[in-house]
Amino acid sequence: MIFRTIVMSATAVVALSAPAAAQVVRPKVTLAQAVATAEGKLAARAYNAEFDMDLGDMVYEVELVKNGKPIHAKVDATTGRIVRQSTPLKARIPVIGDHLKAAQTAPRTLSETIAMVEDATKGKVAEIGLERRGGRHYYEVELVGAQDREVLVDVRTGAITPLIGD
């Protein structure tokens, strides 16, 4: 009898707490909105952006360039406000300088590129980052809700190419 009471009580506790545990908290701000905010508020050009959890807070990490210098920003995924920004130590790695130059001289901002990709693929950009392949710069884009889950976007032309097996 005591065992049955304990089991019934435990079942009731699990049943009552299940809806709260099953509740998923999602960002209220999109990656595109976070990038546009960082670009606008910091008067800089973004070249990498992704969602992250920072000590339990949902943020977008956005890497930008302004006057040839990198800036890192964290945008709150709930409010859309910049909660932290920093200027990393100047790296002497040639690839970094090349990325910064490509981002700063790109014909479209990262937020414009995100809008273009989302419109073309009917998906949502989850992560986007600048990289160099075969002597050209591309944005590698991870998508949610699109037929192709990853695409490359030529920084100069805007051509979108599905990535298969990368």
Tab-separated table of C-alpha atoms in Angstrom:
chain	number	residue	atom	x	y	z
A	1	MET	CA	0.000	0.000	0.000
A	2	ILE	CA	2.765	2.452	0.875
A	3	PHE	CA	4.624	1.535	-2.332
A	4	ARG	CA	1.462	2.229	-4.385
A	5	THR	CA	1.023	5.637	-2.719
A	6	ILE	CA	4.641	6.577	-3.438
A	7	VAL	CA	4.337	5.527	-7.097
A	8	MET	CA	1.078	7.466	-7.513
A	9	SER	CA	2.579	10.555	-5.879
A	10	ALA	CA	5.683	10.390	-8.058
A	11	THR	CA	3.522	9.967	-11.179
A	12	ALA	CA	1.466	13.028	-10.225
A	13	VAL	CA	4.586	15.121	-9.669
A	14	VAL	CA	6.016	14.082	-13.063
A	15	ALA	CA	2.700	14.763	-14.804
A	16	LEU	CA	2.406	18.228	-13.251
A	17	SER	CA	5.983	19.201	-14.052
A	18	ALA	CA	6.036	17.766	-17.608
A	19	PRO	CA	4.504	20.809	-19.349
A	20	ALA	CA	7.059	23.135	-17.748
A	21	ALA	CA	9.956	20.859	-18.664
A	22	ALA	CA	8.672	20.430	-22.220
A	23	GLN	CA	8.433	24.188	-22.719
A	24	VAL	CA	11.129	25.320	-25.146
A	25	VAL	CA	12.363	28.898	-25.016
A	26	ARG	CA	13.146	30.320	-28.439
A	27	PRO	CA	14.853	33.557	-29.424
A	28	LYS	CA	12.458	36.427	-30.138
A	29	VAL	CA	15.024	38.104	-32.397
A	30	THR	CA	16.172	36.490	-35.648
A	31	LEU	CA	19.772	36.173	-36.736
A	32	ALA	CA	19.045	38.660	-39.532
A	33	GLN	CA	17.688	41.211	-37.032
A	34	ALA	CA	20.677	40.731	-34.715
A	35	VAL	CA	23.151	41.245	-37.557
A	36	ALA	CA	21.292	44.345	-38.800
A	37	THR	CA	21.324	45.767	-35.254
A	38	ALA	CA	25.062	45.159	-34.808
A	39	GLU	CA	25.884	46.596	-38.241
A	40	GLY	CA	23.732	49.674	-37.636
A	41	LYS	CA	24.681	50.463	-34.033
A	42	LEU	CA	28.398	49.858	-34.536
A	43	ALA	CA	28.579	51.336	-38.071
A	44	ALA	CA	30.518	48.245	-39.136
A	45	ARG	CA	30.263	45.357	-41.619
A	46	ALA	CA	29.482	41.898	-40.225
A	47	TYR	CA	31.123	38.782	-41.659
A	48	ASN	CA	30.251	35.981	-39.182
A	49	ALA	CA	27.171	35.395	-37.048
A	50	GLU	CA	25.786	32.539	-34.987
A	51	PHE	CA	23.460	31.764	-32.083
A	52	ASP	CA	25.061	30.826	-28.759
A	53	MET	CA	24.248	30.359	-25.095
A	54	ASP	CA	26.337	32.670	-22.912
A	55	LEU	CA	26.144	31.728	-19.234
A	56	GLY	CA	22.507	30.714	-19.699
A	57	ASP	CA	21.557	33.739	-21.811
A	58	MET	CA	20.596	33.399	-25.470
A	59	VAL	CA	22.818	35.619	-27.621
A	60	TYR	CA	23.959	36.025	-31.182
A	61	GLU	CA	27.701	36.354	-31.588
A	62	VAL	CA	28.446	38.719	-34.462
A	63	GLU	CA	31.919	39.405	-35.811
A	64	LEU	CA	32.313	42.699	-37.652
A	65	VAL	CA	34.956	44.895	-39.234
A	66	LYS	CA	35.259	48.667	-39.009
A	67	ASN	CA	38.141	50.605	-40.561
A	68	GLY	CA	40.026	47.333	-41.062
A	69	LYS	CA	39.766	46.331	-37.394
A	70	PRO	CA	37.714	43.427	-36.005
A	71	ILE	CA	34.882	43.939	-33.509
A	72	HIS	CA	33.044	41.197	-31.647
A	73	ALA	CA	29.489	41.879	-30.508
A	74	LYS	CA	26.943	39.877	-28.559
A	75	VAL	CA	23.309	40.667	-29.256
A	76	ASP	CA	20.648	39.518	-26.794
A	77	ALA	CA	18.378	37.069	-28.649
A	78	THR	CA	15.384	38.131	-26.549
A	79	THR	CA	15.637	41.931	-26.605
A	80	GLY	CA	17.774	42.564	-29.699
A	81	ARG	CA	20.112	44.873	-27.757
A	82	ILE	CA	23.890	44.709	-27.929
A	83	VAL	CA	24.930	43.403	-24.518
A	84	ARG	CA	28.685	43.263	-25.060
A	85	GLN	CA	31.222	44.397	-27.594
A	86	SER	CA	34.974	44.058	-27.708
A	87	THR	CA	37.920	44.608	-29.966
A	88	PRO	CA	40.084	41.499	-30.023
A	89	LEU	CA	43.843	41.717	-30.006
A	90	LYS	CA	45.133	42.481	-33.474
A	91	ALA	CA	45.951	39.175	-35.105
A	92	ARG	CA	48.865	38.991	-37.496
A	93	ILE	CA	47.403	36.039	-39.344
A	94	PRO	CA	47.136	36.935	-43.065
A	95	VAL	CA	43.870	35.022	-43.500
A	96	ILE	CA	42.136	37.186	-40.882
A	97	GLY	CA	43.237	40.406	-42.569
A	98	ASP	CA	42.098	39.020	-45.921
A	99	HIS	CA	38.668	38.153	-44.458
A	100	LEU	CA	38.313	41.613	-42.937
A	101	LYS	CA	39.134	43.292	-46.240
A	102	ALA	CA	36.712	41.045	-48.168
A	103	ALA	CA	33.915	41.774	-45.672
A	104	GLN	CA	34.519	45.513	-45.659
A	105	THR	CA	34.527	45.771	-49.474
A	106	ALA	CA	31.681	43.315	-50.175
A	107	PRO	CA	28.912	44.755	-52.385
A	108	ARG	CA	26.229	43.660	-49.868
A	109	THR	CA	26.116	43.801	-46.086
A	110	LEU	CA	25.766	40.524	-44.234
A	111	SER	CA	22.190	41.410	-43.271
A	112	GLU	CA	21.372	41.985	-46.977
A	113	THR	CA	23.011	38.659	-47.838
A	114	ILE	CA	20.970	36.869	-45.163
A	115	ALA	CA	17.736	38.392	-46.522
A	116	MET	CA	18.707	37.376	-50.068
A	117	VAL	CA	19.474	33.767	-49.038
A	118	GLU	CA	16.289	33.433	-46.962
A	119	ASP	CA	14.199	34.750	-49.847
A	120	ALA	CA	15.861	32.442	-52.397
A	121	THR	CA	15.784	29.282	-50.260
A	122	LYS	CA	12.579	29.892	-48.261
A	123	GLY	CA	14.564	28.836	-45.180
A	124	LYS	CA	15.988	30.679	-42.186
A	125	VAL	CA	19.704	31.314	-41.751
A	126	ALA	CA	20.929	29.673	-38.546
A	127	GLU	CA	24.630	30.449	-38.961
A	128	ILE	CA	26.736	32.284	-41.533
A	129	GLY	CA	30.481	32.716	-41.821
A	130	LEU	CA	33.036	34.021	-44.267
A	131	GLU	CA	35.607	31.663	-45.731
A	132	ARG	CA	37.959	31.434	-48.663
A	133	ARG	CA	37.854	28.605	-51.202
A	134	GLY	CA	39.801	28.411	-54.432
A	135	GLY	CA	40.968	32.006	-54.195
A	136	ARG	CA	37.430	33.416	-53.737
A	137	HIS	CA	35.473	34.485	-50.670
A	138	TYR	CA	32.177	32.821	-49.846
A	139	TYR	CA	29.698	32.900	-47.018
A	140	GLU	CA	29.044	29.370	-45.781
A	141	VAL	CA	25.433	29.349	-44.646
A	142	GLU	CA	23.577	26.816	-42.480
A	143	LEU	CA	19.825	26.879	-43.057
A	144	VAL	CA	16.774	25.639	-41.195
A	145	GLY	CA	13.571	24.782	-43.051
A	146	ALA	CA	15.066	24.811	-46.548
A	147	GLN	CA	15.560	21.991	-49.035
A	148	ASP	CA	19.326	22.506	-48.944
A	149	ARG	CA	20.660	22.668	-45.392
A	150	GLU	CA	23.960	24.311	-46.338
A	151	VAL	CA	24.807	26.682	-49.162
A	152	LEU	CA	27.726	28.795	-50.298
A	153	VAL	CA	27.153	32.399	-51.314
A	154	ASP	CA	29.774	34.116	-53.474
A	155	VAL	CA	30.592	37.380	-51.678
A	156	ARG	CA	31.071	39.320	-54.929
A	157	THR	CA	28.328	37.927	-57.189
A	158	GLY	CA	25.746	36.690	-54.670
A	159	ALA	CA	25.506	33.345	-56.496
A	160	ILE	CA	24.050	30.662	-54.204
A	161	THR	CA	25.363	27.094	-54.533
A	162	PRO	CA	24.123	24.105	-52.496
A	163	LEU	CA	26.807	22.384	-50.417
A	164	ILE	CA	26.679	18.621	-50.632
A	165	GLY	CA	28.611	16.379	-48.277
A	166	ASP	CA	30.846	19.043	-46.761
